[in-house]
PDB file of C-alpha atoms in Angstrom:
ATOM      1  CA  UNK A   1     109.082 -18.375 108.786  1.00  0.00           C
ATOM      2  CA  UNK A   2     109.155 -17.576 112.505  1.00  0.00           C
ATOM      3  CA  UNK A   3     109.193 -20.800 114.511  1.00  0.00           C
ATOM      4  CA  UNK A   4     106.477 -21.707 116.960  1.00  0.00           C
ATOM      5  CA  UNK A   5     103.429 -20.266 115.220  1.00  0.00           C
ATOM      6  CA  UNK A   6     101.139 -20.666 112.254  1.00  0.00           C
ATOM      7  CA  UNK A   7     101.307 -18.926 108.887  1.00  0.00           C
ATOM      8  CA  UNK A   8      98.386 -16.678 107.975  1.00  0.00           C
ATOM      9  CA  UNK A   9      97.733 -15.969 104.286  1.00  0.00           C
ATOM     10  CA  UNK A  10      95.534 -13.005 103.374  1.00  0.00           C
ATOM     11  CA  UNK A  11      93.937 -11.800 100.135  1.00  0.00           C
ATOM     12  CA  UNK A  12      90.809  -9.792  99.380  1.00  0.00           C
ATOM     13  CA  UNK A  13      88.218  -8.790  96.811  1.00  0.00           C
ATOM     14  CA  UNK A  14      85.563  -6.103  97.070  1.00  0.00           C
ATOM     15  CA  UNK A  15      84.301  -6.229 100.682  1.00  0.00           C
ATOM     16  CA  UNK A  16      85.624  -9.731 101.381  1.00  0.00           C
ATOM     17  CA  UNK A  17      88.813 -10.628 103.257  1.00  0.00           C
ATOM     18  CA  UNK A  18      89.911 -14.216 102.653  1.00  0.00           C
ATOM     19  CA  UNK A  19      92.331 -15.961 104.960  1.00  0.00           C
ATOM     20  CA  UNK A  20      93.962 -19.340 105.387  1.00  0.00           C
ATOM     21  CA  UNK A  21      95.914 -20.712 108.357  1.00  0.00           C
ATOM     22  CA  UNK A  22      98.470 -23.506 108.395  1.00  0.00           C
ATOM     23  CA  UNK A  23     100.736 -24.757 111.143  1.00  0.00           C
ATOM     24  CA  UNK A  24     104.250 -25.985 110.335  1.00  0.00           C
ATOM     25  CA  UNK A  25     104.925 -29.678 109.847  1.00  0.00           C
ATOM     26  CA  UNK A  26     101.456 -30.545 108.541  1.00  0.00           C
ATOM     27  CA  UNK A  27     102.315 -31.108 104.878  1.00  0.00           C
ATOM     28  CA  UNK A  28      99.405 -29.631 102.917  1.00  0.00           C
ATOM     29  CA  UNK A  29      96.806 -29.750 105.699  1.00  0.00           C
ATOM     30  CA  UNK A  30      95.277 -26.368 106.507  1.00  0.00           C
ATOM     31  CA  UNK A  31      93.861 -25.544 109.916  1.00  0.00           C
ATOM     32  CA  UNK A  32      91.352 -22.993 108.682  1.00  0.00           C
ATOM     33  CA  UNK A  33      90.093 -21.327 105.504  1.00  0.00           C
ATOM     34  CA  UNK A  34      87.722 -18.435 106.075  1.00  0.00           C
ATOM     35  CA  UNK A  35      86.175 -15.224 104.844  1.00  0.00           C
ATOM     36  CA  UNK A  36      85.297 -12.023 106.693  1.00  0.00           C
ATOM     37  CA  UNK A  37      82.765  -9.659 105.120  1.00  0.00           C
ATOM     38  CA  UNK A  38      82.855  -5.919 105.751  1.00  0.00           C
ATOM     39  CA  UNK A  39      80.613  -3.012 104.810  1.00  0.00           C
ATOM     40  CA  UNK A  40      83.426  -1.226 102.970  1.00  0.00           C
ATOM     41  CA  UNK A  41      85.843  -1.929 100.135  1.00  0.00           C
ATOM     42  CA  UNK A  42      88.825  -3.760 101.620  1.00  0.00           C
ATOM     43  CA  UNK A  43      91.297  -2.520  98.984  1.00  0.00           C
ATOM     44  CA  UNK A  44      90.488   1.110  99.733  1.00  0.00           C
ATOM     45  CA  UNK A  45      90.874   0.530 103.464  1.00  0.00           C
ATOM     46  CA  UNK A  46      93.989  -1.617 103.367  1.00  0.00           C
ATOM     47  CA  UNK A  47      95.934   0.851 101.208  1.00  0.00           C
ATOM     48  CA  UNK A  48      94.929   3.903 103.227  1.00  0.00           C
ATOM     49  CA  UNK A  49      95.491   3.894 106.979  1.00  0.00           C
ATOM     50  CA  UNK A  50      93.247   6.966 107.325  1.00  0.00           C
ATOM     51  CA  UNK A  51      90.251   5.110 105.855  1.00  0.00           C
ATOM     52  CA  UNK A  52      87.403   4.621 108.340  1.00  0.00           C
ATOM     53  CA  UNK A  53      87.582   0.859 107.809  1.00  0.00           C
ATOM     54  CA  UNK A  54      91.288   0.546 108.557  1.00  0.00           C
ATOM     55  CA  UNK A  55      90.902   0.113 112.366  1.00  0.00           C
ATOM     56  CA  UNK A  56      88.302  -2.595 111.727  1.00  0.00           C
ATOM     57  CA  UNK A  57      90.728  -4.444 109.442  1.00  0.00           C
ATOM     58  CA  UNK A  58      93.504  -4.061 111.977  1.00  0.00           C
ATOM     59  CA  UNK A  59      91.336  -5.477 114.750  1.00  0.00           C
ATOM     60  CA  UNK A  60      90.266  -8.396 112.548  1.00  0.00           C
ATOM     61  CA  UNK A  61      93.888  -9.307 111.803  1.00  0.00           C
ATOM     62  CA  UNK A  62      94.746  -9.009 115.489  1.00  0.00           C
ATOM     63  CA  UNK A  63      91.901 -11.393 116.334  1.00  0.00           C
ATOM     64  CA  UNK A  64      93.072 -13.904 113.715  1.00  0.00           C
ATOM     65  CA  UNK A  65      96.645 -13.666 114.972  1.00  0.00           C
ATOM     66  CA  UNK A  66      95.528 -14.315 118.534  1.00  0.00           C
ATOM     67  CA  UNK A  67      93.054 -17.102 117.698  1.00  0.00           C
ATOM     68  CA  UNK A  68      95.464 -19.093 115.538  1.00  0.00           C
ATOM     69  CA  UNK A  69      98.755 -18.113 117.197  1.00  0.00           C
ATOM     70  CA  UNK A  70     100.030 -16.723 113.899  1.00  0.00           C
ATOM     71  CA  UNK A  71     103.555 -15.359 113.875  1.00  0.00           C
ATOM     72  CA  UNK A  72     103.862 -15.182 110.089  1.00  0.00           C
ATOM     73  CA  UNK A  73     101.668 -13.073 107.827  1.00  0.00           C
ATOM     74  CA  UNK A  74     101.728 -13.164 104.037  1.00  0.00           C
ATOM     75  CA  UNK A  75      99.545 -10.613 102.221  1.00  0.00           C
ATOM     76  CA  UNK A  76      98.897 -10.507  98.481  1.00  0.00           C
ATOM     77  CA  UNK A  77      99.695  -7.168  96.836  1.00  0.00           C
ATOM     78  CA  UNK A  78      97.284  -6.569  93.935  1.00  0.00           C
ATOM     79  CA  UNK A  79      99.004  -6.420  90.561  1.00  0.00           C
ATOM     80  CA  UNK A  80      97.648  -2.911  90.021  1.00  0.00           C
ATOM     81  CA  UNK A  81      99.714  -1.666  92.985  1.00  0.00           C
ATOM     82  CA  UNK A  82     102.908  -2.466  91.093  1.00  0.00           C
ATOM     83  CA  UNK A  83     104.606  -1.978  87.722  1.00  0.00           C
ATOM     84  CA  UNK A  84     106.232  -4.997  86.015  1.00  0.00           C
ATOM     85  CA  UNK A  85     108.749  -4.845  83.191  1.00  0.00           C
ATOM     86  CA  UNK A  86     111.044  -7.405  81.555  1.00  0.00           C
ATOM     87  CA  UNK A  87     114.406  -5.671  81.205  1.00  0.00           C
ATOM     88  CA  UNK A  88     117.379  -6.754  79.041  1.00  0.00           C
ATOM     89  CA  UNK A  89     120.928  -6.941  80.389  1.00  0.00           C
ATOM     90  CA  UNK A  90     121.897  -3.827  78.419  1.00  0.00           C
ATOM     91  CA  UNK A  91     119.513  -1.857  80.629  1.00  0.00           C
ATOM     92  CA  UNK A  92     119.720  -3.462  84.066  1.00  0.00           C
ATOM     93  CA  UNK A  93     123.534  -3.603  84.172  1.00  0.00           C
ATOM     94  CA  UNK A  94     124.027   0.063  83.221  1.00  0.00           C
ATOM     95  CA  UNK A  95     123.028   2.441  86.016  1.00  0.00           C
ATOM     96  CA  UNK A  96     122.116   5.347  83.726  1.00  0.00           C
ATOM     97  CA  UNK A  97     119.981   3.138  81.467  1.00  0.00           C
ATOM     98  CA  UNK A  98     118.377   1.458  84.461  1.00  0.00           C
ATOM     99  CA  UNK A  99     117.420   4.749  86.081  1.00  0.00           C
ATOM    100  CA  UNK A 100     116.114   6.171  82.811  1.00  0.00           C
ATOM    101  CA  UNK A 101     113.885   3.114  82.419  1.00  0.00           C
ATOM    102  CA  UNK A 102     112.545   3.491  85.957  1.00  0.00           C
ATOM    103  CA  UNK A 103     111.861   7.210  85.462  1.00  0.00           C
ATOM    104  CA  UNK A 104     109.960   6.434  82.255  1.00  0.00           C
ATOM    105  CA  UNK A 105     107.766   3.824  83.928  1.00  0.00           C
ATOM    106  CA  UNK A 106     107.168   5.803  87.136  1.00  0.00           C
ATOM    107  CA  UNK A 107     107.251   9.354  85.809  1.00  0.00           C
ATOM    108  CA  UNK A 108     104.507  10.551  88.155  1.00  0.00           C
ATOM    109  CA  UNK A 109     106.292   9.311  91.285  1.00  0.00           C
ATOM    110  CA  UNK A 110     109.247  10.589  93.257  1.00  0.00           C
ATOM    111  CA  UNK A 111     112.268   8.338  92.688  1.00  0.00           C
ATOM    112  CA  UNK A 112     113.037   8.267  96.412  1.00  0.00           C
ATOM    113  CA  UNK A 113     109.601   6.722  97.048  1.00  0.00           C
ATOM    114  CA  UNK A 114     109.979   3.907  94.522  1.00  0.00           C
ATOM    115  CA  UNK A 115     110.907   0.418  95.721  1.00  0.00           C
ATOM    116  CA  UNK A 116     112.666  -1.792  93.156  1.00  0.00           C
ATOM    117  CA  UNK A 117     113.142  -5.559  93.162  1.00  0.00           C
ATOM    118  CA  UNK A 118     114.580  -7.852  90.510  1.00  0.00           C
ATOM    119  CA  UNK A 119     113.494 -11.398  89.677  1.00  0.00           C
ATOM    120  CA  UNK A 120     115.113 -13.950  87.352  1.00  0.00           C
ATOM    121  CA  UNK A 121     113.228 -15.120  84.270  1.00  0.00           C
ATOM    122  CA  UNK A 122     113.678 -18.027  81.874  1.00  0.00           C
ATOM    123  CA  UNK A 123     115.076 -15.857  79.078  1.00  0.00           C
ATOM    124  CA  UNK A 124     118.864 -15.466  79.362  1.00  0.00           C
ATOM    125  CA  UNK A 125     120.185 -11.943  79.830  1.00  0.00           C
ATOM    126  CA  UNK A 126     116.832 -10.589  81.029  1.00  0.00           C
ATOM    127  CA  UNK A 127     115.284  -9.899  84.422  1.00  0.00           C
ATOM    128  CA  UNK A 128     111.880  -8.882  85.714  1.00  0.00           C
ATOM    129  CA  UNK A 129     111.844  -5.430  87.283  1.00  0.00           C
ATOM    130  CA  UNK A 130     109.118  -4.824  89.871  1.00  0.00           C
ATOM    131  CA  UNK A 131     108.405  -1.243  90.896  1.00  0.00           C
ATOM    132  CA  UNK A 132     106.235  -0.239  93.823  1.00  0.00           C
ATOM    133  CA  UNK A 133     105.472   3.198  95.241  1.00  0.00           C
ATOM    134  CA  UNK A 134     106.198   2.922  98.943  1.00  0.00           C
ATOM    135  CA  UNK A 135     103.214   5.161  99.745  1.00  0.00           C
ATOM    136  CA  UNK A 136     100.893   2.556  98.240  1.00  0.00           C
ATOM    137  CA  UNK A 137     101.923  -0.108 100.766  1.00  0.00           C
ATOM    138  CA  UNK A 138     102.174   1.885 103.990  1.00  0.00           C
ATOM    139  CA  UNK A 139      98.742   0.586 104.974  1.00  0.00           C
ATOM    140  CA  UNK A 140      99.952  -2.992 104.503  1.00  0.00           C
ATOM    141  CA  UNK A 141     102.986  -2.327 106.667  1.00  0.00           C
ATOM    142  CA  UNK A 142     100.855  -0.850 109.429  1.00  0.00           C
ATOM    143  CA  UNK A 143      98.672  -3.954 109.446  1.00  0.00           C
ATOM    144  CA  UNK A 144     101.613  -6.338 109.406  1.00  0.00           C
ATOM    145  CA  UNK A 145     103.897  -4.818 112.037  1.00  0.00           C
ATOM    146  CA  UNK A 146     102.601  -6.928 114.936  1.00  0.00           C
ATOM    147  CA  UNK A 147     103.647 -10.189 113.260  1.00  0.00           C
ATOM    148  CA  UNK A 148     107.111 -11.594 113.852  1.00  0.00           C
ATOM    149  CA  UNK A 149     107.568 -12.438 110.163  1.00  0.00           C
ATOM    150  CA  UNK A 150     105.741 -10.674 107.366  1.00  0.00           C
ATOM    151  CA  UNK A 151     105.825 -10.633 103.589  1.00  0.00           C
ATOM    152  CA  UNK A 152     104.000  -8.665 100.918  1.00  0.00           C
ATOM    153  CA  UNK A 153     103.650 -11.082  97.987  1.00  0.00           C
ATOM    154  CA  UNK A 154     103.415  -9.895  94.385  1.00  0.00           C
ATOM    155  CA  UNK A 155     100.613 -11.392  92.307  1.00  0.00           C
ATOM    156  CA  UNK A 156     102.949 -13.064  89.785  1.00  0.00           C
ATOM    157  CA  UNK A 157     104.825 -14.795  92.636  1.00  0.00           C
ATOM    158  CA  UNK A 158     101.803 -17.028  93.159  1.00  0.00           C
ATOM    159  CA  UNK A 159     102.874 -18.928  90.050  1.00  0.00           C
ATOM    160  CA  UNK A 160     106.239 -19.680  91.651  1.00  0.00           C
ATOM    161  CA  UNK A 161     104.524 -20.815  94.859  1.00  0.00           C
ATOM    162  CA  UNK A 162     102.285 -23.077  92.762  1.00  0.00           C
ATOM    163  CA  UNK A 163     105.291 -24.524  90.940  1.00  0.00           C
ATOM    164  CA  UNK A 164     107.008 -25.271  94.265  1.00  0.00           C
ATOM    165  CA  UNK A 165     103.804 -26.693  95.756  1.00  0.00           C
ATOM    166  CA  UNK A 166     102.970 -28.985  92.815  1.00  0.00           C
ATOM    167  CA  UNK A 167     106.522 -29.543  91.508  1.00  0.00           C
ATOM    168  CA  UNK A 168     105.153 -28.795  88.045  1.00  0.00           C
ATOM    169  CA  UNK A 169     108.168 -28.307  85.782  1.00  0.00           C
ATOM    170  CA  UNK A 170     106.132 -28.174  82.601  1.00  0.00           C
ATOM    171  CA  UNK A 171     104.675 -25.165  80.836  1.00  0.00           C
ATOM    172  CA  UNK A 172     101.702 -23.608  82.594  1.00  0.00           C
ATOM    173  CA  UNK A 173      99.926 -20.286  82.767  1.00  0.00           C
ATOM    174  CA  UNK A 174      98.064 -18.851  85.750  1.00  0.00           C
ATOM    175  CA  UNK A 175      95.267 -16.312  85.363  1.00  0.00           C
ATOM    176  CA  UNK A 176      94.043 -14.338  88.369  1.00  0.00           C
ATOM    177  CA  UNK A 177      90.656 -12.772  87.603  1.00  0.00           C
ATOM    178  CA  UNK A 178      89.508  -9.886  89.752  1.00  0.00           C
ATOM    179  CA  UNK A 179      86.597  -7.494  89.314  1.00  0.00           C
ATOM    180  CA  UNK A 180      88.596  -4.776  87.556  1.00  0.00           C
ATOM    181  CA  UNK A 181      91.810  -6.440  86.405  1.00  0.00           C
ATOM    182  CA  UNK A 182      93.351  -9.703  85.276  1.00  0.00           C
ATOM    183  CA  UNK A 183      96.939 -10.753  85.982  1.00  0.00           C
ATOM    184  CA  UNK A 184      98.734 -13.497  84.065  1.00  0.00           C
ATOM    185  CA  UNK A 185     101.974 -15.365  84.734  1.00  0.00           C
ATOM    186  CA  UNK A 186     103.608 -17.973  82.499  1.00  0.00           C
ATOM    187  CA  UNK A 187     106.044 -20.608  83.755  1.00  0.00           C
ATOM    188  CA  UNK A 188     108.152 -22.950  81.647  1.00  0.00           C
ATOM    189  CA  UNK A 189     110.564 -25.636  82.867  1.00  0.00           C
ATOM    190  CA  UNK A 190     110.297 -24.372  86.434  1.00  0.00           C
ATOM    191  CA  UNK A 191     111.108 -20.749  85.603  1.00  0.00           C
ATOM    192  CA  UNK A 192     109.076 -17.603  85.125  1.00  0.00           C
ATOM    193  CA  UNK A 193     108.724 -16.835  81.423  1.00  0.00           C
ATOM    194  CA  UNK A 194     106.844 -13.565  81.781  1.00  0.00           C
ATOM    195  CA  UNK A 195     103.918 -11.862  83.481  1.00  0.00           C
ATOM    196  CA  UNK A 196     101.561  -8.971  82.916  1.00  0.00           C
ATOM    197  CA  UNK A 197      98.217  -7.553  83.940  1.00  0.00           C
ATOM    198  CA  UNK A 198      95.574  -5.326  82.430  1.00  0.00           C
ATOM    199  CA  UNK A 199      92.615  -3.407  83.739  1.00  0.00           C
ATOM    200  CA  UNK A 200      89.128  -3.583  82.293  1.00  0.00           C
ATOM    201  CA  UNK A 201      85.769  -1.905  82.816  1.00  0.00           C
ATOM    202  CA  UNK A 202      83.412  -4.485  81.307  1.00  0.00           C
ATOM    203  CA  UNK A 203      83.671  -8.251  81.001  1.00  0.00           C
ATOM    204  CA  UNK A 204      82.748  -8.053  77.322  1.00  0.00           C
ATOM    205  CA  UNK A 205      85.992  -6.130  76.709  1.00  0.00           C
ATOM    206  CA  UNK A 206      88.223  -8.989  77.858  1.00  0.00           C
ATOM    207  CA  UNK A 207      88.601 -10.779  74.491  1.00  0.00           C
ATOM    208  CA  UNK A 208      89.646  -7.531  72.797  1.00  0.00           C
ATOM    209  CA  UNK A 209      92.124  -6.687  75.557  1.00  0.00           C
ATOM    210  CA  UNK A 210      93.609 -10.191  75.630  1.00  0.00           C
ATOM    211  CA  UNK A 211      94.208 -10.134  71.868  1.00  0.00           C
ATOM    212  CA  UNK A 212      95.548  -6.589  72.042  1.00  0.00           C
ATOM    213  CA  UNK A 213      98.146  -7.504  74.644  1.00  0.00           C
ATOM    214  CA  UNK A 214      99.008 -10.730  72.834  1.00  0.00           C
ATOM    215  CA  UNK A 215     100.227  -8.708  69.838  1.00  0.00           C
ATOM    216  CA  UNK A 216     103.213  -7.492  71.849  1.00  0.00           C
ATOM    217  CA  UNK A 217     103.356 -10.464  74.231  1.00  0.00           C
ATOM    218  CA  UNK A 218     103.232 -13.609  72.073  1.00  0.00           C
ATOM    219  CA  UNK A 219     103.497 -15.854  75.129  1.00  0.00           C
ATOM    220  CA  UNK A 220      99.848 -14.976  75.876  1.00  0.00           C
ATOM    221  CA  UNK A 221      98.998 -17.052  72.809  1.00  0.00           C
ATOM    222  CA  UNK A 222     101.812 -19.538  73.347  1.00  0.00           C
ATOM    223  CA  UNK A 223     101.498 -23.251  73.937  1.00  0.00           C
ATOM    224  CA  UNK A 224     101.154 -24.443  77.542  1.00  0.00           C
ATOM    225  CA  UNK A 225     100.353 -27.783  79.119  1.00  0.00           C
ATOM    226  CA  UNK A 226      97.940 -26.330  81.675  1.00  0.00           C
ATOM    227  CA  UNK A 227      96.074 -23.140  82.433  1.00  0.00           C
ATOM    228  CA  UNK A 228      94.955 -22.490  86.011  1.00  0.00           C
ATOM    229  CA  UNK A 229      92.159 -19.998  86.686  1.00  0.00           C
ATOM    230  CA  UNK A 230      91.288 -18.454  90.038  1.00  0.00           C
ATOM    231  CA  UNK A 231      90.036 -15.263  91.620  1.00  0.00           C
ATOM    232  CA  UNK A 232      86.803 -13.541  92.553  1.00  0.00           C
ATOM    233  CA  UNK A 233      85.677 -13.173  88.910  1.00  0.00           C
ATOM    234  CA  UNK A 234      87.189 -16.395  87.556  1.00  0.00           C
ATOM    235  CA  UNK A 235      84.000 -17.964  86.210  1.00  0.00           C
ATOM    236  CA  UNK A 236      82.681 -14.855  84.507  1.00  0.00           C
ATOM    237  CA  UNK A 237      86.039 -13.977  82.981  1.00  0.00           C
ATOM    238  CA  UNK A 238      86.542 -17.517  81.705  1.00  0.00           C
ATOM    239  CA  UNK A 239      83.203 -17.373  79.897  1.00  0.00           C
ATOM    240  CA  UNK A 240      84.623 -14.534  77.823  1.00  0.00           C
ATOM    241  CA  UNK A 241      88.162 -15.831  77.365  1.00  0.00           C
ATOM    242  CA  UNK A 242      87.985 -19.630  77.073  1.00  0.00           C
ATOM    243  CA  UNK A 243      87.774 -19.511  73.229  1.00  0.00           C
ATOM    244  CA  UNK A 244      91.151 -17.730  73.229  1.00  0.00           C
ATOM    245  CA  UNK A 245      92.844 -20.294  75.450  1.00  0.00           C
ATOM    246  CA  UNK A 246      92.795 -23.252  73.036  1.00  0.00           C
ATOM    247  CA  UNK A 247      96.632 -23.486  73.020  1.00  0.00           C
ATOM    248  CA  UNK A 248      96.960 -23.322  76.790  1.00  0.00           C
ATOM    249  CA  UNK A 249      96.294 -27.003  77.482  1.00  0.00           C
ATOM    250  CA  UNK A 250      94.025 -28.379  80.180  1.00  0.00           C
ATOM    251  CA  UNK A 251      91.924 -25.715  81.880  1.00  0.00           C
ATOM    252  CA  UNK A 252      91.568 -26.089  85.636  1.00  0.00           C
ATOM    253  CA  UNK A 253      89.527 -23.904  87.954  1.00  0.00           C
ATOM    254  CA  UNK A 254      91.244 -23.763  91.334  1.00  0.00           C
ATOM    255  CA  UNK A 255      87.896 -23.899  93.100  1.00  0.00           C
ATOM    256  CA  UNK A 256      88.227 -26.977  95.298  1.00  0.00           C
ATOM    257  CA  UNK A 257      90.647 -28.465  97.791  1.00  0.00           C
ATOM    258  CA  UNK A 258      91.360 -31.332  95.392  1.00  0.00           C
ATOM    259  CA  UNK A 259      92.187 -28.950  92.535  1.00  0.00           C
ATOM    260  CA  UNK A 260      94.516 -27.019  94.859  1.00  0.00           C
ATOM    261  CA  UNK A 261      96.094 -30.272  96.077  1.00  0.00           C
ATOM    262  CA  UNK A 262      95.517 -29.415  99.740  1.00  0.00           C
ATOM    263  CA  UNK A 263      93.321 -30.749 102.515  1.00  0.00           C
ATOM    264  CA  UNK A 264      91.435 -29.217 105.424  1.00  0.00           C
ATOM    265  CA  UNK A 265      89.140 -30.346 108.200  1.00  0.00           C
ATOM    266  CA  UNK A 266      86.232 -28.471 106.665  1.00  0.00           C
ATOM    267  CA  UNK A 267      85.063 -29.728 103.291  1.00  0.00           C
ATOM    268  CA  UNK A 268      82.336 -27.226 102.389  1.00  0.00           C
ATOM    269  CA  UNK A 269      82.475 -23.438 102.427  1.00  0.00           C
ATOM    270  CA  UNK A 270      80.018 -20.576 102.200  1.00  0.00           C
ATOM    271  CA  UNK A 271      82.173 -18.649  99.742  1.00  0.00           C
ATOM    272  CA  UNK A 272      83.919 -19.487  96.442  1.00  0.00           C
ATOM    273  CA  UNK A 273      87.229 -21.176  97.161  1.00  0.00           C
ATOM    274  CA  UNK A 274      88.739 -19.813  93.942  1.00  0.00           C
ATOM    275  CA  UNK A 275      88.559 -16.375  95.597  1.00  0.00           C
ATOM    276  CA  UNK A 276      90.549 -17.627  98.589  1.00  0.00           C
ATOM    277  CA  UNK A 277      93.146 -19.522  96.539  1.00  0.00           C
ATOM    278  CA  UNK A 278      95.916 -16.888  96.919  1.00  0.00           C
ATOM    279  CA  UNK A 279      95.506 -16.930 100.706  1.00  0.00           C
ATOM    280  CA  UNK A 280      95.568 -20.738 100.742  1.00  0.00           C
ATOM    281  CA  UNK A 281      98.683 -20.931  98.588  1.00  0.00           C
ATOM    282  CA  UNK A 282     100.534 -18.302 100.619  1.00  0.00           C
ATOM    283  CA  UNK A 283      99.743 -20.063 103.904  1.00  0.00           C
ATOM    284  CA  UNK A 284     101.556 -23.174 102.672  1.00  0.00           C
ATOM    285  CA  UNK A 285     104.784 -21.355 103.485  1.00  0.00           C
ATOM    286  CA  UNK A 286     104.386 -22.829 106.977  1.00  0.00           C
TER     287      UNK A 286
END
């Protein structure tokens, strides 16, 4: 992180932009947790610099940067903006196999526009491949350019940040519940086991979709010590899915400062803290 300034974490849902600010050297004490409401969908504006709301977003970030002397910006990239795939060594070490796999997953995108990153996982001889169409994040880059240090954070990386923050080396699963999708990441012994996400149209479809995905991803039904739930639709999604989480250990809603294991000057908020959790966690990078 750039020295001499605070870290600003940003996430969003519908027309809400959630932010958290933390200065370096303050352990887990946050300077500010807030929410800005707009009259447009933030996702549509933030991914499209030609959207009429984009200048408003840009000005809001500039104001936050100035008010809190923020030199570092960390923005959450929605899971649906990326493609995740666990890849065996036989694929990722062989260029022809690797490229064939990428073409299969991103067949409607130009290869030159696809960004690829690799992440280690707990299973030996496998890695997580993350694919992102550069065009889908140009809006993010335009918003972030004025900060000295900037990072676009993948949804599944929140689980790693949580593991570092809490030093939880057990088996846990994190479920991020948004209005139109759910992302899930499983950690075991301090390492990422796997991650996935799925879209949905109606809350009542969630049990079917969870069980459908669990057929090919047994870890979704695997045993964990804890399950952590957060996001704009956390409560409503949990009402549908709690009966299917009986093997996931203690269920915790990350909806309070105590649950998040952080502190702040303000103790009450006019918005659900579980919606702002990604921003809070990302700001702890300070």
